[in-house]
PDB file of C-alpha atoms and ligand atoms in Angstrom:
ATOM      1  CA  UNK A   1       0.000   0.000   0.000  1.00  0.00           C
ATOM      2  CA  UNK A   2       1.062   3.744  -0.807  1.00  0.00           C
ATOM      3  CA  UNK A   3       0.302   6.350   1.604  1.00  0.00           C
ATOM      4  CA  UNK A   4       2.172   9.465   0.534  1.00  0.00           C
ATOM      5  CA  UNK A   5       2.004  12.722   2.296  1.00  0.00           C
ATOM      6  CA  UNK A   6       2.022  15.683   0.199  1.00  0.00           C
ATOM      7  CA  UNK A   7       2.482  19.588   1.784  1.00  0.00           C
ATOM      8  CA  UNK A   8       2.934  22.926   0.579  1.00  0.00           C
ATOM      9  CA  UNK A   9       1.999  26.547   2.357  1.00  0.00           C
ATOM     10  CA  UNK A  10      -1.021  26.497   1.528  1.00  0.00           C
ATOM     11  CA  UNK A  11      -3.636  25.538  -1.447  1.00  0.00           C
ATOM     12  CA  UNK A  12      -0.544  25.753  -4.407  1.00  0.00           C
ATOM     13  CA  UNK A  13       0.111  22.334  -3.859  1.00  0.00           C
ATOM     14  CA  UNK A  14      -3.106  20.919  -5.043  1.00  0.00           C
ATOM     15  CA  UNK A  15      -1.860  21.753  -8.726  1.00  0.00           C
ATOM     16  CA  UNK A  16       0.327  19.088  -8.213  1.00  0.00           C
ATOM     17  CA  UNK A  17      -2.423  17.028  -6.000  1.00  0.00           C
ATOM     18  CA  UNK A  18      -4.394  16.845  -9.410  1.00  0.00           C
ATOM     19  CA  UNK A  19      -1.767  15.527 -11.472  1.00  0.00           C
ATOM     20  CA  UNK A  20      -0.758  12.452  -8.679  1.00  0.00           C
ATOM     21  CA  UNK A  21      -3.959  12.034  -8.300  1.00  0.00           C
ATOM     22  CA  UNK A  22      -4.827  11.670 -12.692  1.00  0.00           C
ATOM     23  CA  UNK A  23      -1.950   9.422 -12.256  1.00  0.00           C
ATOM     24  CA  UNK A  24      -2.234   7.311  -9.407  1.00  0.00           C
ATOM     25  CA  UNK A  25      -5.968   7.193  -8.227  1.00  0.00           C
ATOM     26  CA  UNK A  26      -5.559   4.181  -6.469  1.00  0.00           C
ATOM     27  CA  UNK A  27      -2.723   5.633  -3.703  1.00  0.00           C
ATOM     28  CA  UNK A  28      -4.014   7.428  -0.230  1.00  0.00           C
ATOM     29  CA  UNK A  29      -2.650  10.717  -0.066  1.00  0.00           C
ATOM     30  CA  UNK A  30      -2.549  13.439   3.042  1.00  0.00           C
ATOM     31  CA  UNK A  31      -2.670  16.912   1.974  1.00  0.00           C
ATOM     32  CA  UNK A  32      -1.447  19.522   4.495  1.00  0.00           C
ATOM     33  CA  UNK A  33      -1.518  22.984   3.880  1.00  0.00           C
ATOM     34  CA  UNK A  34       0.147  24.920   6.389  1.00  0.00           C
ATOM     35  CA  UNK A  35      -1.419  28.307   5.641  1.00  0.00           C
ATOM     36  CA  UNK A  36      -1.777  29.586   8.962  1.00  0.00           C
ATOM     37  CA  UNK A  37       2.110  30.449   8.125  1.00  0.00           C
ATOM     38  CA  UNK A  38       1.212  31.407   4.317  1.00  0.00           C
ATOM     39  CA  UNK A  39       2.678  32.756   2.572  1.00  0.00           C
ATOM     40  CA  UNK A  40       6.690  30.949   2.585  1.00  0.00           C
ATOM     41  CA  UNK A  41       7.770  33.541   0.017  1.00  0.00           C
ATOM     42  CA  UNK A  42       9.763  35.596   2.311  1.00  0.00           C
ATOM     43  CA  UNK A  43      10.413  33.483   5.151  1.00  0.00           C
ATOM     44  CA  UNK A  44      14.059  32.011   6.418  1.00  0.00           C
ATOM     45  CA  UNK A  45      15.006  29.137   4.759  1.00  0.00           C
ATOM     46  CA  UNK A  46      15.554  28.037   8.671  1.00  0.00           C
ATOM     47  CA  UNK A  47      11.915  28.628   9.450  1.00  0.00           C
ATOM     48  CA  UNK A  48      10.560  26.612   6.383  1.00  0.00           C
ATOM     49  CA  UNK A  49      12.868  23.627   6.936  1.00  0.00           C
ATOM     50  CA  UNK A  50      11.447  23.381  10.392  1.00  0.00           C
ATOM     51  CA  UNK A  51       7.715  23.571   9.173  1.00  0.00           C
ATOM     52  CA  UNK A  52       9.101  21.029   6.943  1.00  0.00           C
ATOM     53  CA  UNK A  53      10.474  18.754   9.898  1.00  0.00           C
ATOM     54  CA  UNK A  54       7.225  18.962  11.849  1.00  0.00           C
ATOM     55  CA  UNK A  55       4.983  18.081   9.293  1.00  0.00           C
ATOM     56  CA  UNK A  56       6.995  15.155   7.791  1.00  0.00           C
ATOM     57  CA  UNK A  57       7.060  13.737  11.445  1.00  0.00           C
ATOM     58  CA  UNK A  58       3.053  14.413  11.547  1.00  0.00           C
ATOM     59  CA  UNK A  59       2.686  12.381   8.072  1.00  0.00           C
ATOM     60  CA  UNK A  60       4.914   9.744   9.136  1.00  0.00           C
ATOM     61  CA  UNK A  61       3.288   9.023  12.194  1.00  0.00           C
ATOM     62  CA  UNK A  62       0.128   8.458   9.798  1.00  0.00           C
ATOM     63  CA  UNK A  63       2.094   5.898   7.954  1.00  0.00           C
ATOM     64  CA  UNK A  64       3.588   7.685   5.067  1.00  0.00           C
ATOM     65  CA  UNK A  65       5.962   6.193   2.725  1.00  0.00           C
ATOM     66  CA  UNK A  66       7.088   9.165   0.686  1.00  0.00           C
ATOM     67  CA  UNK A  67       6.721  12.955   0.957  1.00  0.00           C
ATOM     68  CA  UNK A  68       5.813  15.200  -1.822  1.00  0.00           C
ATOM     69  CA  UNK A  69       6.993  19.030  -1.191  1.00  0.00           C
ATOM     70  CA  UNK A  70       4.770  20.780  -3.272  1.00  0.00           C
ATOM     71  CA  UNK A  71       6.365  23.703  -3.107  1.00  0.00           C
ATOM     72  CA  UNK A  72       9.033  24.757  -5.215  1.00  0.00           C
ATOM     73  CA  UNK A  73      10.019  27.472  -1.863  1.00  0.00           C
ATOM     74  CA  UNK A  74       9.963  24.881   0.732  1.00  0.00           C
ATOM     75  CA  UNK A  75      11.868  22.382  -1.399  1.00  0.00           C
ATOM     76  CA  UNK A  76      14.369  25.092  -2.427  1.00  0.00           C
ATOM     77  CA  UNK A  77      14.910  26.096   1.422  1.00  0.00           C
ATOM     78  CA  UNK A  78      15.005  22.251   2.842  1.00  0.00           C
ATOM     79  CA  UNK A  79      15.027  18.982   0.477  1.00  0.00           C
ATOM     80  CA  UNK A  80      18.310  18.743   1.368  1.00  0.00           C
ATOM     81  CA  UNK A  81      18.327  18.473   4.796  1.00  0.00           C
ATOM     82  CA  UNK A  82      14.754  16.272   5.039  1.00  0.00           C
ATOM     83  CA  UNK A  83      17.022  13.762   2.637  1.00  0.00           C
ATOM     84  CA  UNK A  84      19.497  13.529   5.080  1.00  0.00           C
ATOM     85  CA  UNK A  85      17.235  13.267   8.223  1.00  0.00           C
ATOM     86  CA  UNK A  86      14.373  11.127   7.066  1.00  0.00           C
ATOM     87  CA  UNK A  87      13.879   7.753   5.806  1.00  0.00           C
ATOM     88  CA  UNK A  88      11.686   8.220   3.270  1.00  0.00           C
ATOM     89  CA  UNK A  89      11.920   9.452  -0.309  1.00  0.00           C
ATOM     90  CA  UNK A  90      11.272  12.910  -0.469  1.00  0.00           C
ATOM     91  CA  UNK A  91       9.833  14.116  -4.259  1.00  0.00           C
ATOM     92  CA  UNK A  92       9.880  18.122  -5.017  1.00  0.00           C
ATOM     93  CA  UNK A  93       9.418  20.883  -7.340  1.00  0.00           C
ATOM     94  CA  UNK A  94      11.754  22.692  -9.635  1.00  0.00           C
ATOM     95  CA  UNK A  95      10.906  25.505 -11.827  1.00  0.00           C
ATOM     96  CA  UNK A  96      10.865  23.575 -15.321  1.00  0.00           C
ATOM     97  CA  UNK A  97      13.515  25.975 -16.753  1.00  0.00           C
ATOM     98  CA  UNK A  98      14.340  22.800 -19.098  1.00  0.00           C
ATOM     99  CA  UNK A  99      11.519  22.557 -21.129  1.00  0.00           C
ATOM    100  CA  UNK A 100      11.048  25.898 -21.472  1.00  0.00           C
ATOM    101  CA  UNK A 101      14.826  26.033 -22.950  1.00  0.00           C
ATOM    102  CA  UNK A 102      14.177  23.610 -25.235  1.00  0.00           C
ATOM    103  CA  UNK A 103      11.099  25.105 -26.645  1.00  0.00           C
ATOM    104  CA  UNK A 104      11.662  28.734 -27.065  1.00  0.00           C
ATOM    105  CA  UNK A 105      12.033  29.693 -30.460  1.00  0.00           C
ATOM    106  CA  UNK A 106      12.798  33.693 -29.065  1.00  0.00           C
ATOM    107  CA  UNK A 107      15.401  32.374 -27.286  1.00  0.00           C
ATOM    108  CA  UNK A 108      14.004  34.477 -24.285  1.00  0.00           C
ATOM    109  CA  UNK A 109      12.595  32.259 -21.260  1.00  0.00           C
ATOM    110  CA  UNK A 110      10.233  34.266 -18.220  1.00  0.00           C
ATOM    111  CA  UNK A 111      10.371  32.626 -14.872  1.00  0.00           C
ATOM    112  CA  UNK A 112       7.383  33.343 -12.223  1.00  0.00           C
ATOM    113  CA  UNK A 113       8.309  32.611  -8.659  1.00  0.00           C
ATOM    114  CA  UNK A 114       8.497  33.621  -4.805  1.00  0.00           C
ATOM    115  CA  UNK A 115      11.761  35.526  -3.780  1.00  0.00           C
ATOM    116  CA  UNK A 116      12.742  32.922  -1.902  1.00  0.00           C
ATOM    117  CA  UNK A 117      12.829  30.017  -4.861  1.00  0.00           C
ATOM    118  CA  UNK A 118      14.687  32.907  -7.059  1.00  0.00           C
ATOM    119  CA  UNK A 119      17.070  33.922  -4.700  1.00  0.00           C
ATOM    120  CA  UNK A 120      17.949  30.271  -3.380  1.00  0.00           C
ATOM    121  CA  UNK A 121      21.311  28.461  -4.719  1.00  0.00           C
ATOM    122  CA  UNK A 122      18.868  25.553  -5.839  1.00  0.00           C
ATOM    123  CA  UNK A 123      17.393  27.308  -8.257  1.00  0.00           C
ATOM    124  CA  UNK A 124      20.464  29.462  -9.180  1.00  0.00           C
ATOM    125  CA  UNK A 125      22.398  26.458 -10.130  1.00  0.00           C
ATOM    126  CA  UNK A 126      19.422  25.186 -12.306  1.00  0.00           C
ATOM    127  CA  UNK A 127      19.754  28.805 -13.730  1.00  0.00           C
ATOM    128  CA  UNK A 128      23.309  28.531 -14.543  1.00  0.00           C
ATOM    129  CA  UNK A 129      22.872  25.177 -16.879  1.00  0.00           C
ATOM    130  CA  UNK A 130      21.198  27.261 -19.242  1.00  0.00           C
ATOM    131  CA  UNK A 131      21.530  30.624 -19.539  1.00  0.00           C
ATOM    132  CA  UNK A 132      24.321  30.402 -22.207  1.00  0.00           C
ATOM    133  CA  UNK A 133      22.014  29.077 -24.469  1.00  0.00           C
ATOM    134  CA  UNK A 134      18.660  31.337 -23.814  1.00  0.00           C
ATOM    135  CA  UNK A 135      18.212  34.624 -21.482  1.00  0.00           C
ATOM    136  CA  UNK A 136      16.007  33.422 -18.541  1.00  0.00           C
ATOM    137  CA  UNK A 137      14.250  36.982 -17.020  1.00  0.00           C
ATOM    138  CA  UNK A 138      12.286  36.543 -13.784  1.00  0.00           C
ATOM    139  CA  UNK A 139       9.883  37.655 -12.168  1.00  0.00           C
ATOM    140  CA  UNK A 140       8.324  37.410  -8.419  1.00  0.00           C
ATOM    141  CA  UNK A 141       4.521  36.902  -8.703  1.00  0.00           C
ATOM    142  CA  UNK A 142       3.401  38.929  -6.602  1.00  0.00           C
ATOM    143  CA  UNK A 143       0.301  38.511  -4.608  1.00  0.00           C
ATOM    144  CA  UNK A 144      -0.392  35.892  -6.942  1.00  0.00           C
ATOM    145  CA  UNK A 145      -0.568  33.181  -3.896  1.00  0.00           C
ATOM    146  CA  UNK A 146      -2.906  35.722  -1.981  1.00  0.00           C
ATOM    147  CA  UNK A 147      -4.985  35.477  -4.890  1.00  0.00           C
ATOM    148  CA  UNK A 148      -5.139  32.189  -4.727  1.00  0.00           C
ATOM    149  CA  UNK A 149      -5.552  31.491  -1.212  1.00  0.00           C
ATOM    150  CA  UNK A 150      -8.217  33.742  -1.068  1.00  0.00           C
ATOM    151  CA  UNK A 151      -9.923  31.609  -4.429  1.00  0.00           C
ATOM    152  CA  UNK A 152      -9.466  34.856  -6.459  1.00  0.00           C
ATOM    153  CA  UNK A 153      -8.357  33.476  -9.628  1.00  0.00           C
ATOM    154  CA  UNK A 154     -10.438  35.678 -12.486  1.00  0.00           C
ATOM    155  CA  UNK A 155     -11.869  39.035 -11.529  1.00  0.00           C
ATOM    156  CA  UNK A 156     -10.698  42.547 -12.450  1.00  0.00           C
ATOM    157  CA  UNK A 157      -8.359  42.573  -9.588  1.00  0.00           C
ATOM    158  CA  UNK A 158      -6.795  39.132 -10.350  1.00  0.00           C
ATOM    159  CA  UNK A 159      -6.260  40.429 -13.625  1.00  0.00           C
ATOM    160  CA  UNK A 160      -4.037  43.853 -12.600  1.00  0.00           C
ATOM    161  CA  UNK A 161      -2.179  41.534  -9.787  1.00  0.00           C
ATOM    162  CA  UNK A 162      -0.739  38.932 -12.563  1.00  0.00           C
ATOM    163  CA  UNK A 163      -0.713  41.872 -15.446  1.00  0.00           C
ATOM    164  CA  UNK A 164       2.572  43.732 -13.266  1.00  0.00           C
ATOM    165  CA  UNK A 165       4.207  40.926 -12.895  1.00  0.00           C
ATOM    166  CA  UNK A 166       3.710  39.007 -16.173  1.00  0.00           C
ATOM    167  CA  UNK A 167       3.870  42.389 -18.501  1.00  0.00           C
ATOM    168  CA  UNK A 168       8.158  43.071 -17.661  1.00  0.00           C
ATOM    169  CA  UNK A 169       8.188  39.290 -19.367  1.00  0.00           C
ATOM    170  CA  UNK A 170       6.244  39.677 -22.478  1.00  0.00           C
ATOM    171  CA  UNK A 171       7.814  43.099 -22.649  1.00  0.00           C
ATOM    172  CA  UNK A 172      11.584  41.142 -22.705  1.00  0.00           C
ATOM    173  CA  UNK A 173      10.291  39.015 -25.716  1.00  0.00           C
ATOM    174  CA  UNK A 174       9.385  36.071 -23.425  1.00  0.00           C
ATOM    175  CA  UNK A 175       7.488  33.203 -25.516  1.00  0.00           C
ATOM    176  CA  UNK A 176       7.654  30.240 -22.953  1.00  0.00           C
ATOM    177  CA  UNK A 177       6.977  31.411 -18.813  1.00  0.00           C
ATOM    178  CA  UNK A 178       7.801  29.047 -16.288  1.00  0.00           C
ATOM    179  CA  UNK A 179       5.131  28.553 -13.565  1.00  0.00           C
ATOM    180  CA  UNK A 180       7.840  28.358 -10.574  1.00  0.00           C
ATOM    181  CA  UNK A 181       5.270  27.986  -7.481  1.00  0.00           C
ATOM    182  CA  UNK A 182       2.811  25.363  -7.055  1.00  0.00           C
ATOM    183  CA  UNK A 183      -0.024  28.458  -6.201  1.00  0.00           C
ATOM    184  CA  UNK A 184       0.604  29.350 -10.090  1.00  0.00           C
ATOM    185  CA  UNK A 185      -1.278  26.785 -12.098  1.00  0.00           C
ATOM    186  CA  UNK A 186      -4.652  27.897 -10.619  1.00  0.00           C
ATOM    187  CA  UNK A 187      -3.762  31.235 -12.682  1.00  0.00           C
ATOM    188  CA  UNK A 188      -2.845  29.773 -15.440  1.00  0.00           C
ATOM    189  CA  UNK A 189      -5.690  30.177 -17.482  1.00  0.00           C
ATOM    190  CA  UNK A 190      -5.347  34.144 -16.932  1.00  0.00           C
ATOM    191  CA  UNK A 191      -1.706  34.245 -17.876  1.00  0.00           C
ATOM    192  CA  UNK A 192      -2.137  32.460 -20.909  1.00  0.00           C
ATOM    193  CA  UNK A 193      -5.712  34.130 -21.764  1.00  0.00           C
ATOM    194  CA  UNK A 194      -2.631  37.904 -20.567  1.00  0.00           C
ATOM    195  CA  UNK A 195       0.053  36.240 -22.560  1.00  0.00           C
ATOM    196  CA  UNK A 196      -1.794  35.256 -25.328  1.00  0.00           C
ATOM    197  CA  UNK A 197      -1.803  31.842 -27.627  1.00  0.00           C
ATOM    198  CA  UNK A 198       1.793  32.704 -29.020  1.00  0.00           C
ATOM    199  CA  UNK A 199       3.029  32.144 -25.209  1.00  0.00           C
ATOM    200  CA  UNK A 200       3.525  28.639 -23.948  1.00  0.00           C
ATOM    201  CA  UNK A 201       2.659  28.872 -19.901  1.00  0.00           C
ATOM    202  CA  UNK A 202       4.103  25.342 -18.214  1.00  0.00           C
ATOM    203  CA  UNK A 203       3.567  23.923 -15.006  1.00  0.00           C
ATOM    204  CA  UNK A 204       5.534  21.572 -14.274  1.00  0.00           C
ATOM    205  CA  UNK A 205       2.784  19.486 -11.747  1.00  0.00           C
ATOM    206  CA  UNK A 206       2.474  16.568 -14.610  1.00  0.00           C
ATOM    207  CA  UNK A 207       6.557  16.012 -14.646  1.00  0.00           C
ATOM    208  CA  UNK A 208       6.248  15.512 -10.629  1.00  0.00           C
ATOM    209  CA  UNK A 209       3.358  12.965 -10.507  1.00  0.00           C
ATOM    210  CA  UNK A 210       5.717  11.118 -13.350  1.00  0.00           C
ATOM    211  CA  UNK A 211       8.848  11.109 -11.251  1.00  0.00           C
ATOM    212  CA  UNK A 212       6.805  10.152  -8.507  1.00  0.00           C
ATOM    213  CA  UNK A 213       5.706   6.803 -10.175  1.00  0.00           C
ATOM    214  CA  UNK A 214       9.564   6.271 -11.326  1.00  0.00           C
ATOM    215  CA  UNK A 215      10.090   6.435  -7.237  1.00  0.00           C
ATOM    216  CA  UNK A 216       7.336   4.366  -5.936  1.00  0.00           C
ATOM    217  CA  UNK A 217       8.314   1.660  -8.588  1.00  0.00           C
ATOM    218  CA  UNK A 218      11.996   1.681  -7.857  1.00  0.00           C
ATOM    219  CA  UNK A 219      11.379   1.301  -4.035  1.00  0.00           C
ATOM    220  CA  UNK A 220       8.828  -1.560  -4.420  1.00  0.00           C
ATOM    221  CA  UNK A 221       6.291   0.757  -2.978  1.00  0.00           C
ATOM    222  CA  UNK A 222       2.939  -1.158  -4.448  1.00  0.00           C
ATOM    223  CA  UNK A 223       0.939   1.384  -6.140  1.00  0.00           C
ATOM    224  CA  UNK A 224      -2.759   0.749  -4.700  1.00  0.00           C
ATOM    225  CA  UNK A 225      -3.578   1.618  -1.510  1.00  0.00           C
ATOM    226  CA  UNK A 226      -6.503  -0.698   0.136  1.00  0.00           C
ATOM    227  CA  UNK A 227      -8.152   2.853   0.975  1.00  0.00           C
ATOM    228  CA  UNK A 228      -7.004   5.104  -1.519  1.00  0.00           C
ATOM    229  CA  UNK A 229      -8.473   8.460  -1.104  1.00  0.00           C
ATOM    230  CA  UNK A 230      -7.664  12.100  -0.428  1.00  0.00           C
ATOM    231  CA  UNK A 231      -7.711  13.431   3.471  1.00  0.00           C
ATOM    232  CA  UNK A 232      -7.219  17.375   3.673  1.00  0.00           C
ATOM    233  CA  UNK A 233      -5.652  19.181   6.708  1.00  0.00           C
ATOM    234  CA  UNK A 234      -4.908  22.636   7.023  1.00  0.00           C
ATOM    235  CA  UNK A 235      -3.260  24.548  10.471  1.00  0.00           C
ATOM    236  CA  UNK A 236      -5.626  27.429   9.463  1.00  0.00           C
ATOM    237  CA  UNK A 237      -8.885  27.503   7.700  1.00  0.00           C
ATOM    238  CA  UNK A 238      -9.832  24.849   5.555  1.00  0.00           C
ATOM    239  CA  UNK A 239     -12.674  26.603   3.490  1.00  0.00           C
ATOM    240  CA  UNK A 240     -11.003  27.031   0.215  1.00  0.00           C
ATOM    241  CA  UNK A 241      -8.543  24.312   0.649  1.00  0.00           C
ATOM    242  CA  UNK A 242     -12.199  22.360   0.488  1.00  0.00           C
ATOM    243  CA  UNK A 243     -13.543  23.965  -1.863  1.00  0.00           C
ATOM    244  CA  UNK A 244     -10.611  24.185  -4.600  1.00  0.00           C
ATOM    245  CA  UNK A 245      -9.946  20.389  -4.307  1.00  0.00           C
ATOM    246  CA  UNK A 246     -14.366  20.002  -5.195  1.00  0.00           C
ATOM    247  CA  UNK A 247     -13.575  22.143  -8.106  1.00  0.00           C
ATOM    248  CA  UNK A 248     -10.623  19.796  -9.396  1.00  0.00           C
ATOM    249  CA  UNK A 249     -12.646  16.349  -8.770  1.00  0.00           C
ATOM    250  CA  UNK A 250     -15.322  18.054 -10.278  1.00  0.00           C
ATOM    251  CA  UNK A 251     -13.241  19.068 -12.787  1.00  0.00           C
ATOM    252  CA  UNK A 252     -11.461  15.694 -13.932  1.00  0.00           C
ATOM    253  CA  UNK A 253     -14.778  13.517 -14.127  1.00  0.00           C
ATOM    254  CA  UNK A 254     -16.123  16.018 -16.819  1.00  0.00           C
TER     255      UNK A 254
HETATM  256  N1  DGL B   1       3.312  27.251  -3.313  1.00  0.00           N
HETATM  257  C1  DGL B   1       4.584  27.653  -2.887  1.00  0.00           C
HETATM  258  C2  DGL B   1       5.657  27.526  -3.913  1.00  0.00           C
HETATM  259  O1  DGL B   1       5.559  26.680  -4.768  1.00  0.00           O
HETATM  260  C3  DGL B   1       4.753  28.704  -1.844  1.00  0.00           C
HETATM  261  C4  DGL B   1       4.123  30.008  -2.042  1.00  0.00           C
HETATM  262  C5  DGL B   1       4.275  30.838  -0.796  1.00  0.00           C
HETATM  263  O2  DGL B   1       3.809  30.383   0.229  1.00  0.00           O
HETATM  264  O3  DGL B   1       4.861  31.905  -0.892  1.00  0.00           O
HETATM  265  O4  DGL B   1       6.637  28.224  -3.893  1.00  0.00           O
END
């Protein structure tokens, strides 16, 4: 049986929820979003990594066998260190700079991210692989998780929050923009509506429920759970964690 434990700050990490879950329907996952300390953005790495701790010891004293970081900040400012402390495998999220290399044909690549997955040596090294080949500009999204953790995803408001961060992008000649926080996705049909259909937006939630199979496999981890399932938990609220995750079931049995 799989249980895996998945976290992120908040709601983000229910992009990637929805792609494990397309994938593997038959595994038991815990969801915890700890968005009573929302957002991570601009916390210490030393803070996140012990939110990190805490929660991984919660999940394994539920019985999990691996741990998702859905969060491309958290697993920036502490995959390391959960590697070396826990026994599990440990499965997170990089901004998919790669495939947005590959695909450019302007040979400029936008990234959209928290400070603290831009600023962290993680994602600077990832930076470094390519930026001979294409210019990679950046840009923090902000109050893009706000938006999304108050399930604000399409109104006039919305729209002026993603236009300043998304326009200094397009304006740099941009064609493919990197969806570097798990929050992102649940925007995405904004940005690329902003961008428009020349602009490839990609999340990178698909690659992660892929690499997630690889790991399960190569441990031996059996891949149905005898009560497969979804269980929520949230150290704050859990109104729109609830309600977003309705939307997505609702969503994939269209
Ligand atoms: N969803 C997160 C990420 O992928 C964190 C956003 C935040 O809490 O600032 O980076």
């Amino acid at each position: 049986m799989a249980v895996i434990g998945i976290m992120d700050s908040g709601v983000g990490g229910l992009s990637v929820l929805r792609e494990l879950y397309k994938a593997l329907p038959g595994e038991h996952y815990i969801y915890y979003a700890d968005n009573a300390n929302c957002p991570y953005g601009e916390k210490s790495p030393e803070f996140i990594l012990e939110r990190c701790r805490e929660i991984t010891r919660m999940m394994l004293g539920r019985g999990a066998q691996a741990m998702v970081i859905a969060c491309n900040t958290a697993t920036a400012a502490a995959i390391a260190e959960l590697r070396a402390e826990f026994d599990i495998p440990f499965i997170g999220m990089e901004p998919a700079v790669k495939p947005a290399a590959l695909g450019t044909r302007s040979g400029v690549i936008g990234v959209l991210a928290t400070a603290g997955t831009l600023k962290a040596s993680k994602y600077l090294k990832t930076r470094g692989r390519f930026e001979d080949d294409v210019k990679i500009v950046e840009h923090v999204g902000s109050g893009f998780v706000e938006l999304v953790e108050a399930g604000d995803t399409a109104s006039q408001h919305a729209r002026e929050v993603v236009g300043r961060s998304l326009q200094p992008l397009l304006d740099a000649g941009a064609d493919n923009i990197v969806l570097g926080c798990t929050h992102y996705p649940f925007l995405q049909e904004l940005i690329s509506e902003m961008a428009g259909p020349a602009v490839k937006v990609i999340d990178p939630a698909p690659a992660v429920a892929r690499h997630l199979l690889e790991v399960l496999r190569e441990r031996g981890i059996s891949e149905t759970d005898p009560h497969p399932g979804v269980e929520l938990h949230a150290s704050g609220s859990d109104k729109v964690l609830n309600s977003i995750w309705d939307f997505v079931l609702k969503s994939l049995t269209l």
